mmCIF file with all atom_site columns, C-alpha atoms in Angstrom:
data_model
loop_
_atom_site.group_PDB
_atom_site.id
_atom_site.type_symbol
_atom_site.label_atom_id
_atom_site.label_alt_id
_atom_site.label_comp_id
_atom_site.label_asym_id
_atom_site.label_entity_id
_atom_site.label_seq_id
_atom_site.pdbx_PDB_ins_code
_atom_site.Cartn_x
_atom_site.Cartn_y
_atom_site.Cartn_z
_atom_site.occupancy
_atom_site.B_iso_or_equiv
_atom_site.pdbx_formal_charge
_atom_site.auth_seq_id
_atom_site.auth_comp_id
_atom_site.auth_asym_id
_atom_site.auth_atom_id
_atom_site.pdbx_PDB_model_num
ATOM 1   C CA . ALA A 1 1   ? -7.124  12.888  -8.702  1.00 74.00 ? 26  ALA A CA 1
ATOM 2   C CA . PHE A 1 2   ? -5.744  9.546   -9.299  1.00 83.00 ? 27  PHE A CA 1
ATOM 3   C CA . MET A 1 3   ? -5.913  8.856   -5.037  1.00 83.00 ? 28  MET A CA 1
ATOM 4   C CA . LEU A 1 4   ? -9.636  10.497  -4.674  1.00 85.00 ? 29  LEU A CA 1
ATOM 5   C CA . THR A 1 5   ? -11.084 8.405   -7.383  1.00 89.00 ? 30  THR A CA 1
ATOM 6   C CA . THR A 1 6   ? -9.414  5.407   -6.050  1.00 85.00 ? 31  THR A CA 1
ATOM 7   C CA . ASP A 1 7   ? -10.563 5.985   -2.796  1.00 84.00 ? 32  ASP A CA 1
ATOM 8   C CA . TRP A 1 8   ? -13.873 6.951   -3.599  1.00 89.00 ? 33  TRP A CA 1
ATOM 9   C CA . ILE A 1 9   ? -13.978 3.473   -5.990  1.00 87.00 ? 34  ILE A CA 1
ATOM 10  C CA . LEU A 1 10  ? -12.884 1.120   -3.414  1.00 86.00 ? 35  LEU A CA 1
ATOM 11  C CA . ASN A 1 11  ? -15.484 2.539   -0.431  1.00 84.00 ? 36  ASN A CA 1
ATOM 12  C CA . GLU A 1 12  ? -18.274 2.654   -3.335  1.00 89.00 ? 37  GLU A CA 1
ATOM 13  C CA . ALA A 1 13  ? -17.239 -1.339  -4.524  1.00 88.00 ? 38  ALA A CA 1
ATOM 14  C CA . ILE A 1 14  ? -16.159 -3.161  -1.672  1.00 91.00 ? 39  ILE A CA 1
ATOM 15  C CA . GLU A 1 15  ? -18.649 -3.231  1.126   1.00 91.00 ? 40  GLU A CA 1
ATOM 16  C CA . ALA A 1 16  ? -16.110 -4.774  4.029   1.00 91.00 ? 41  ALA A CA 1
ATOM 17  C CA . ASP A 1 17  ? -13.647 -2.957  5.473   1.00 93.00 ? 42  ASP A CA 1
ATOM 18  C CA . LEU A 1 18  ? -10.316 -3.628  3.192   1.00 95.00 ? 43  LEU A CA 1
ATOM 19  C CA . PRO A 1 19  ? -6.837  -4.013  5.484   1.00 97.00 ? 44  PRO A CA 1
ATOM 20  C CA . PRO A 1 20  ? -5.975  -0.045  6.097   1.00 96.00 ? 45  PRO A CA 1
ATOM 21  C CA . TRP A 1 21  ? -2.837  -1.595  4.838   1.00 97.00 ? 46  TRP A CA 1
ATOM 22  C CA . LEU A 1 22  ? -3.933  -2.829  1.450   1.00 96.00 ? 47  LEU A CA 1
ATOM 23  C CA . HIS A 1 23  ? -6.626  0.300   1.172   1.00 94.00 ? 48  HIS A CA 1
ATOM 24  C CA . GLN A 1 24  ? -4.047  3.365   1.788   1.00 94.00 ? 49  GLN A CA 1
ATOM 25  C CA . GLY A 1 25  ? -1.416  0.887   -0.410  1.00 95.00 ? 50  GLY A CA 1
ATOM 26  C CA . ILE A 1 26  ? -4.170  0.506   -3.291  1.00 94.00 ? 51  ILE A CA 1
ATOM 27  C CA . VAL A 1 27  ? -4.578  4.365   -3.649  1.00 94.00 ? 52  VAL A CA 1
ATOM 28  C CA . GLU A 1 28  ? -1.015  5.539   -3.478  1.00 93.00 ? 53  GLU A CA 1
ATOM 29  C CA . TYR A 1 29  ? -0.185  2.667   -5.951  1.00 92.00 ? 54  TYR A CA 1
ATOM 30  C CA . MET A 1 30  ? -3.007  3.960   -8.558  1.00 92.00 ? 55  MET A CA 1
ATOM 31  C CA . GLY A 1 31  ? -1.780  7.255   -7.908  1.00 89.00 ? 56  GLY A CA 1
ATOM 32  C CA . GLU A 1 32  ? 1.647   7.009   -8.494  1.00 86.00 ? 57  GLU A CA 1
ATOM 33  C CA . ASP A 1 33  ? 2.713   8.207   -5.687  1.00 80.00 ? 58  ASP A CA 1
ATOM 34  C CA . GLY A 1 34  ? 5.657   6.093   -4.944  1.00 81.00 ? 59  GLY A CA 1
ATOM 35  C CA . THR A 1 35  ? 8.470   8.837   -6.414  1.00 82.00 ? 60  THR A CA 1
ATOM 36  C CA . HIS A 1 36  ? 6.522   11.630  -4.406  1.00 84.00 ? 61  HIS A CA 1
ATOM 37  C CA . LEU A 1 37  ? 6.643   9.374   -0.989  1.00 87.00 ? 62  LEU A CA 1
ATOM 38  C CA . LEU A 1 38  ? 10.084  8.004   -1.504  1.00 84.00 ? 63  LEU A CA 1
ATOM 39  C CA . ASN A 1 39  ? 11.291  11.571  -1.619  1.00 84.00 ? 64  ASN A CA 1
ATOM 40  C CA . TYR A 1 40  ? 9.500   12.392  1.629   1.00 84.00 ? 65  TYR A CA 1
ATOM 41  C CA . MET A 1 41  ? 11.280  9.546   3.168   1.00 87.00 ? 66  MET A CA 1
ATOM 42  C CA . GLU A 1 42  ? 14.649  11.596  3.013   1.00 86.00 ? 67  GLU A CA 1
ATOM 43  C CA . GLU A 1 43  ? 13.517  13.920  5.977   1.00 86.00 ? 68  GLU A CA 1
ATOM 44  C CA . PHE A 1 44  ? 12.884  11.055  7.980   1.00 87.00 ? 69  PHE A CA 1
ATOM 45  C CA . ARG A 1 45  ? 15.217  8.738   7.559   1.00 84.00 ? 70  ARG A CA 1
ATOM 46  C CA . ASP A 1 46  ? 18.819  10.182  10.108  1.00 80.00 ? 71  ASP A CA 1
ATOM 47  C CA . ASP A 1 47  ? 20.046  7.257   11.321  1.00 74.00 ? 72  ASP A CA 1
ATOM 48  C CA . LYS A 1 48  ? 16.607  5.040   11.911  1.00 80.00 ? 73  LYS A CA 1
ATOM 49  C CA . SER A 1 49  ? 14.738  3.099   9.070   1.00 88.00 ? 74  SER A CA 1
ATOM 50  C CA . VAL A 1 50  ? 11.704  4.154   7.831   1.00 93.00 ? 75  VAL A CA 1
ATOM 51  C CA . LEU A 1 51  ? 9.829   0.643   7.539   1.00 95.00 ? 76  LEU A CA 1
ATOM 52  C CA . LEU A 1 52  ? 6.617   -0.533  9.239   1.00 96.00 ? 77  LEU A CA 1
ATOM 53  C CA . SER A 1 53  ? 5.609   -3.679  9.877   1.00 97.00 ? 78  SER A CA 1
ATOM 54  C CA . PRO A 1 54  ? 1.888   -4.473  8.838   1.00 97.00 ? 79  PRO A CA 1
ATOM 55  C CA . PRO A 1 55  ? -0.051  -4.443  12.583  1.00 97.00 ? 80  PRO A CA 1
ATOM 56  C CA . LEU A 1 56  ? 1.591   -0.976  13.264  1.00 96.00 ? 81  LEU A CA 1
ATOM 57  C CA . ILE A 1 57  ? 0.422   0.288   9.597   1.00 96.00 ? 82  ILE A CA 1
ATOM 58  C CA . ASP A 1 58  ? -3.403  -0.677  10.411  1.00 96.00 ? 83  ASP A CA 1
ATOM 59  C CA . ALA A 1 59  ? -2.926  0.696   13.668  1.00 96.00 ? 84  ALA A CA 1
ATOM 60  C CA . LEU A 1 60  ? -1.595  4.325   13.027  1.00 95.00 ? 85  LEU A CA 1
ATOM 61  C CA . LEU A 1 61  ? -4.328  4.071   9.696   1.00 94.00 ? 86  LEU A CA 1
ATOM 62  C CA . ALA A 1 62  ? -6.877  2.986   11.785  1.00 95.00 ? 87  ALA A CA 1
ATOM 63  C CA . SER A 1 63  ? -6.663  5.219   14.963  1.00 93.00 ? 88  SER A CA 1
ATOM 64  C CA . GLY A 1 64  ? -7.061  9.338   13.583  1.00 86.00 ? 89  GLY A CA 1
ATOM 65  C CA . VAL A 1 65  ? -5.116  12.478  13.501  1.00 91.00 ? 90  VAL A CA 1
ATOM 66  C CA . ASN A 1 66  ? -2.227  12.744  15.980  1.00 90.00 ? 91  ASN A CA 1
ATOM 67  C CA . PRO A 1 67  ? -2.676  16.464  17.967  1.00 92.00 ? 92  PRO A CA 1
ATOM 68  C CA . ARG A 1 68  ? 1.397   16.749  17.556  1.00 94.00 ? 93  ARG A CA 1
ATOM 69  C CA . GLN A 1 69  ? 1.128   17.851  13.943  1.00 93.00 ? 94  GLN A CA 1
ATOM 70  C CA . ASP A 1 70  ? 4.982   16.704  12.930  1.00 91.00 ? 95  ASP A CA 1
ATOM 71  C CA . GLN A 1 71  ? 4.230   13.186  14.451  1.00 92.00 ? 96  GLN A CA 1
ATOM 72  C CA . ASP A 1 72  ? 1.040   13.003  12.445  1.00 92.00 ? 97  ASP A CA 1
ATOM 73  C CA . ARG A 1 73  ? 2.484   14.021  9.261   1.00 92.00 ? 98  ARG A CA 1
ATOM 74  C CA . GLU A 1 74  ? 5.901   11.998  9.689   1.00 91.00 ? 99  GLU A CA 1
ATOM 75  C CA . MET A 1 75  ? 3.337   8.525   10.519  1.00 93.00 ? 100 MET A CA 1
ATOM 76  C CA . PHE A 1 76  ? 0.855   9.532   7.927   1.00 94.00 ? 101 PHE A CA 1
ATOM 77  C CA . ARG A 1 77  ? 3.559   9.597   5.364   1.00 93.00 ? 102 ARG A CA 1
ATOM 78  C CA . ARG A 1 78  ? 5.308   6.722   6.511   1.00 93.00 ? 103 ARG A CA 1
ATOM 79  C CA . CYS A 1 79  ? 2.378   4.592   6.719   1.00 95.00 ? 104 CYS A CA 1
ATOM 80  C CA . SER A 1 80  ? 1.736   5.687   3.019   1.00 95.00 ? 105 SER A CA 1
ATOM 81  C CA . TYR A 1 81  ? 4.680   4.839   1.958   1.00 95.00 ? 106 TYR A CA 1
ATOM 82  C CA . ASN A 1 82  ? 5.355   1.173   4.085   1.00 96.00 ? 107 ASN A CA 1
ATOM 83  C CA . ALA A 1 83  ? 1.702   0.814   2.143   1.00 97.00 ? 108 ALA A CA 1
ATOM 84  C CA . PHE A 1 84  ? 2.722   1.543   -1.030  1.00 96.00 ? 109 PHE A CA 1
ATOM 85  C CA . LEU A 1 85  ? 5.715   -0.902  -0.945  1.00 96.00 ? 110 LEU A CA 1
ATOM 86  C CA . MET A 1 86  ? 3.464   -3.552  -0.247  1.00 97.00 ? 111 MET A CA 1
ATOM 87  C CA . VAL A 1 87  ? 1.291   -2.923  -2.821  1.00 96.00 ? 112 VAL A CA 1
ATOM 88  C CA . TRP A 1 88  ? 3.858   -2.419  -4.870  1.00 95.00 ? 113 TRP A CA 1
ATOM 89  C CA . GLN A 1 89  ? 5.379   -5.971  -4.261  1.00 95.00 ? 114 GLN A CA 1
ATOM 90  C CA . LEU A 1 90  ? 1.848   -7.333  -4.713  1.00 95.00 ? 115 LEU A CA 1
ATOM 91  C CA . VAL A 1 91  ? 1.363   -5.746  -8.126  1.00 95.00 ? 116 VAL A CA 1
ATOM 92  C CA . GLU A 1 92  ? 4.746   -5.593  -9.251  1.00 92.00 ? 117 GLU A CA 1
ATOM 93  C CA . ASN A 1 93  ? 6.110   -9.388  -8.350  1.00 92.00 ? 118 ASN A CA 1
ATOM 94  C CA . GLU A 1 94  ? 3.147   -11.352 -6.903  1.00 91.00 ? 119 GLU A CA 1
ATOM 95  C CA . GLY A 1 95  ? 0.726   -11.887 -10.112 1.00 90.00 ? 120 GLY A CA 1
ATOM 96  C CA . GLY A 1 96  ? 0.365   -7.914  -11.394 1.00 92.00 ? 121 GLY A CA 1
ATOM 97  C CA . LEU A 1 97  ? -2.812  -6.033  -11.301 1.00 94.00 ? 122 LEU A CA 1
ATOM 98  C CA . GLU A 1 98  ? -4.281  -9.275  -12.932 1.00 95.00 ? 123 GLU A CA 1
ATOM 99  C CA . LEU A 1 99  ? -4.592  -10.631 -9.729  1.00 96.00 ? 124 LEU A CA 1
ATOM 100 C CA . LEU A 1 100 ? -4.989  -7.722  -7.450  1.00 96.00 ? 125 LEU A CA 1
ATOM 101 C CA . ARG A 1 101 ? -8.025  -6.842  -9.921  1.00 96.00 ? 126 ARG A CA 1
ATOM 102 C CA . GLU A 1 102 ? -9.747  -10.628 -9.205  1.00 97.00 ? 127 GLU A CA 1
ATOM 103 C CA . PHE A 1 103 ? -8.812  -10.111 -5.157  1.00 97.00 ? 128 PHE A CA 1
ATOM 104 C CA . LEU A 1 104 ? -11.107 -6.554  -5.847  1.00 96.00 ? 129 LEU A CA 1
ATOM 105 C CA . GLY A 1 105 ? -13.877 -8.423  -8.051  1.00 96.00 ? 130 GLY A CA 1
ATOM 106 C CA . TYR A 1 106 ? -14.409 -11.085 -5.271  1.00 97.00 ? 131 TYR A CA 1
ATOM 107 C CA . ALA A 1 107 ? -14.862 -8.366  -2.667  1.00 96.00 ? 132 ALA A CA 1
ATOM 108 C CA . ALA A 1 108 ? -16.987 -6.292  -4.672  1.00 96.00 ? 133 ALA A CA 1
ATOM 109 C CA . ASP A 1 109 ? -19.700 -9.172  -5.294  1.00 96.00 ? 134 ASP A CA 1
ATOM 110 C CA . GLY A 1 110 ? -19.320 -9.582  -1.620  1.00 96.00 ? 135 GLY A CA 1
ATOM 111 C CA . MET A 1 111 ? -16.893 -12.519 -0.852  1.00 96.00 ? 136 MET A CA 1
ATOM 112 C CA . ASP A 1 112 ? -15.411 -12.637 2.331   1.00 97.00 ? 137 ASP A CA 1
ATOM 113 C CA . LEU A 1 113 ? -12.093 -10.820 1.886   1.00 97.00 ? 138 LEU A CA 1
ATOM 114 C CA . ASP A 1 114 ? -9.646  -13.449 3.719   1.00 98.00 ? 139 ASP A CA 1
ATOM 115 C CA . GLN A 1 115 ? -11.654 -16.277 1.252   1.00 98.00 ? 140 GLN A CA 1
ATOM 116 C CA . ALA A 1 116 ? -10.994 -14.015 -1.346  1.00 97.00 ? 141 ALA A CA 1
ATOM 117 C CA . SER A 1 117 ? -7.466  -13.725 -0.966  1.00 98.00 ? 142 SER A CA 1
ATOM 118 C CA . THR A 1 118 ? -6.902  -17.308 -0.117  1.00 98.00 ? 143 THR A CA 1
ATOM 119 C CA . GLN A 1 119 ? -8.289  -17.921 -3.221  1.00 97.00 ? 144 GLN A CA 1
ATOM 120 C CA . VAL A 1 120 ? -6.331  -15.412 -5.568  1.00 97.00 ? 145 VAL A CA 1
ATOM 121 C CA . TYR A 1 121 ? -3.085  -15.018 -3.726  1.00 97.00 ? 146 TYR A CA 1
ATOM 122 C CA . GLY A 1 122 ? -2.885  -18.664 -1.979  1.00 97.00 ? 147 GLY A CA 1
ATOM 123 C CA . MET A 1 123 ? -3.060  -17.155 2.009   1.00 97.00 ? 148 MET A CA 1
ATOM 124 C CA . ASP A 1 124 ? -5.733  -14.907 4.231   1.00 98.00 ? 149 ASP A CA 1
ATOM 125 C CA . LEU A 1 125 ? -5.168  -11.753 4.264   1.00 97.00 ? 150 LEU A CA 1
ATOM 126 C CA . ALA A 1 126 ? -3.036  -11.914 7.997   1.00 97.00 ? 151 ALA A CA 1
ATOM 127 C CA . GLY A 1 127 ? -0.876  -14.320 5.570   1.00 97.00 ? 152 GLY A CA 1
ATOM 128 C CA . LEU A 1 128 ? -0.471  -11.843 2.681   1.00 97.00 ? 153 LEU A CA 1
ATOM 129 C CA . ALA A 1 129 ? 0.598   -9.131  5.128   1.00 98.00 ? 154 ALA A CA 1
ATOM 130 C CA . ALA A 1 130 ? 3.103   -10.583 6.988   1.00 97.00 ? 155 ALA A CA 1
ATOM 131 C CA . TYR A 1 131 ? 4.251   -12.269 3.239   1.00 97.00 ? 156 TYR A CA 1
ATOM 132 C CA . LEU A 1 132 ? 4.811   -8.455  1.908   1.00 97.00 ? 157 LEU A CA 1
ATOM 133 C CA . ASP A 1 133 ? 6.296   -7.059  5.224   1.00 97.00 ? 158 ASP A CA 1
ATOM 134 C CA . PRO A 1 134 ? 8.204   -4.510  4.539   1.00 96.00 ? 159 PRO A CA 1
ATOM 135 C CA . VAL A 1 135 ? 10.163  -4.863  7.549   1.00 95.00 ? 160 VAL A CA 1
ATOM 136 C CA . LYS A 1 136 ? 10.825  -8.428  6.406   1.00 95.00 ? 161 LYS A CA 1
ATOM 137 C CA . ILE A 1 137 ? 11.304  -7.269  2.273   1.00 93.00 ? 162 ILE A CA 1
ATOM 138 C CA . GLY A 1 138 ? 13.181  -3.809  2.650   1.00 91.00 ? 163 GLY A CA 1
ATOM 139 C CA . GLU A 1 139 ? 12.965  -1.588  0.264   1.00 89.00 ? 164 GLU A CA 1
ATOM 140 C CA . PRO A 1 140 ? 13.501  -2.038  -3.779  1.00 82.00 ? 165 PRO A CA 1
ATOM 141 C CA . ILE A 1 141 ? 16.739  -1.247  -5.293  1.00 64.00 ? 166 ILE A CA 1
ATOM 142 C CA . HIS A 1 142 ? 15.812  2.199   -6.266  1.00 56.00 ? 167 HIS A CA 1
ATOM 143 C CA . GLU A 1 143 ? 16.053  1.796   -9.818  1.00 51.00 ? 168 GLU A CA 1
ATOM 144 C CA . LYS A 1 144 ? 13.434  -0.857  -9.472  1.00 46.00 ? 169 LYS A CA 1
ATOM 145 C CA . MET A 1 145 ? 10.866  1.798   -8.104  1.00 49.00 ? 170 MET A CA 1
ATOM 146 C CA . GLU A 1 146 ? 9.620   2.741   -11.222 1.00 46.00 ? 171 GLU A CA 1
ATOM 147 C CA . ARG A 1 147 ? 7.679   -0.090  -13.426 1.00 40.00 ? 172 ARG A CA 1
ATOM 148 C CA . GLN A 1 148 ? 9.522   -1.965  -15.153 1.00 40.00 ? 173 GLN A CA 1
ATOM 149 C CA . THR A 1 149 ? 7.046   -2.572  -18.287 1.00 45.00 ? 174 THR A CA 1
ATOM 150 C CA . PRO A 1 150 ? 3.681   -0.347  -17.758 1.00 43.00 ? 175 PRO A CA 1
ATOM 151 C CA . HIS A 1 151 ? 0.394   -1.804  -16.707 1.00 50.00 ? 176 HIS A CA 1
ATOM 152 C CA . ALA A 1 152 ? -2.914  -0.777  -18.331 1.00 50.00 ? 177 ALA A CA 1
ATOM 153 C CA . GLN A 1 153 ? -4.641  1.552   -16.281 1.00 52.00 ? 178 GLN A CA 1
ATOM 154 C CA . PRO A 1 154 ? -8.026  -0.779  -14.427 1.00 49.00 ? 179 PRO A CA 1
#
């Protein structure tokens, strides 16, 4: 229910379209779906990385349903996991929920998203995505995946 509610609130409150990585990442993070996503990745690891770059995440999330159900399921779960990792990094290591809330507040007030990102994080959304790129950062150590200090729900 948290994921659906978060998705609805983002769509209702912010007129501009958030980048797909950010929208999906917030939905996954607020839904506390990280453990499930991490478990889903075990199926897809084999000898390959499950990490994706932000431009690929955005392209896949924006592309719609893949008619090959096995590929669609894998890529959606991988995109969701990577978007989660980006928002996890943003919240847990780059300012907490307070800064994310500030950014979303500016966005809800109609501020240009790049301007809001620069105001809060010191870089536009493309720069922020590159900074949070899971391919560059990698996956956190498993015990770090759980929140170190719980945050109050927004």
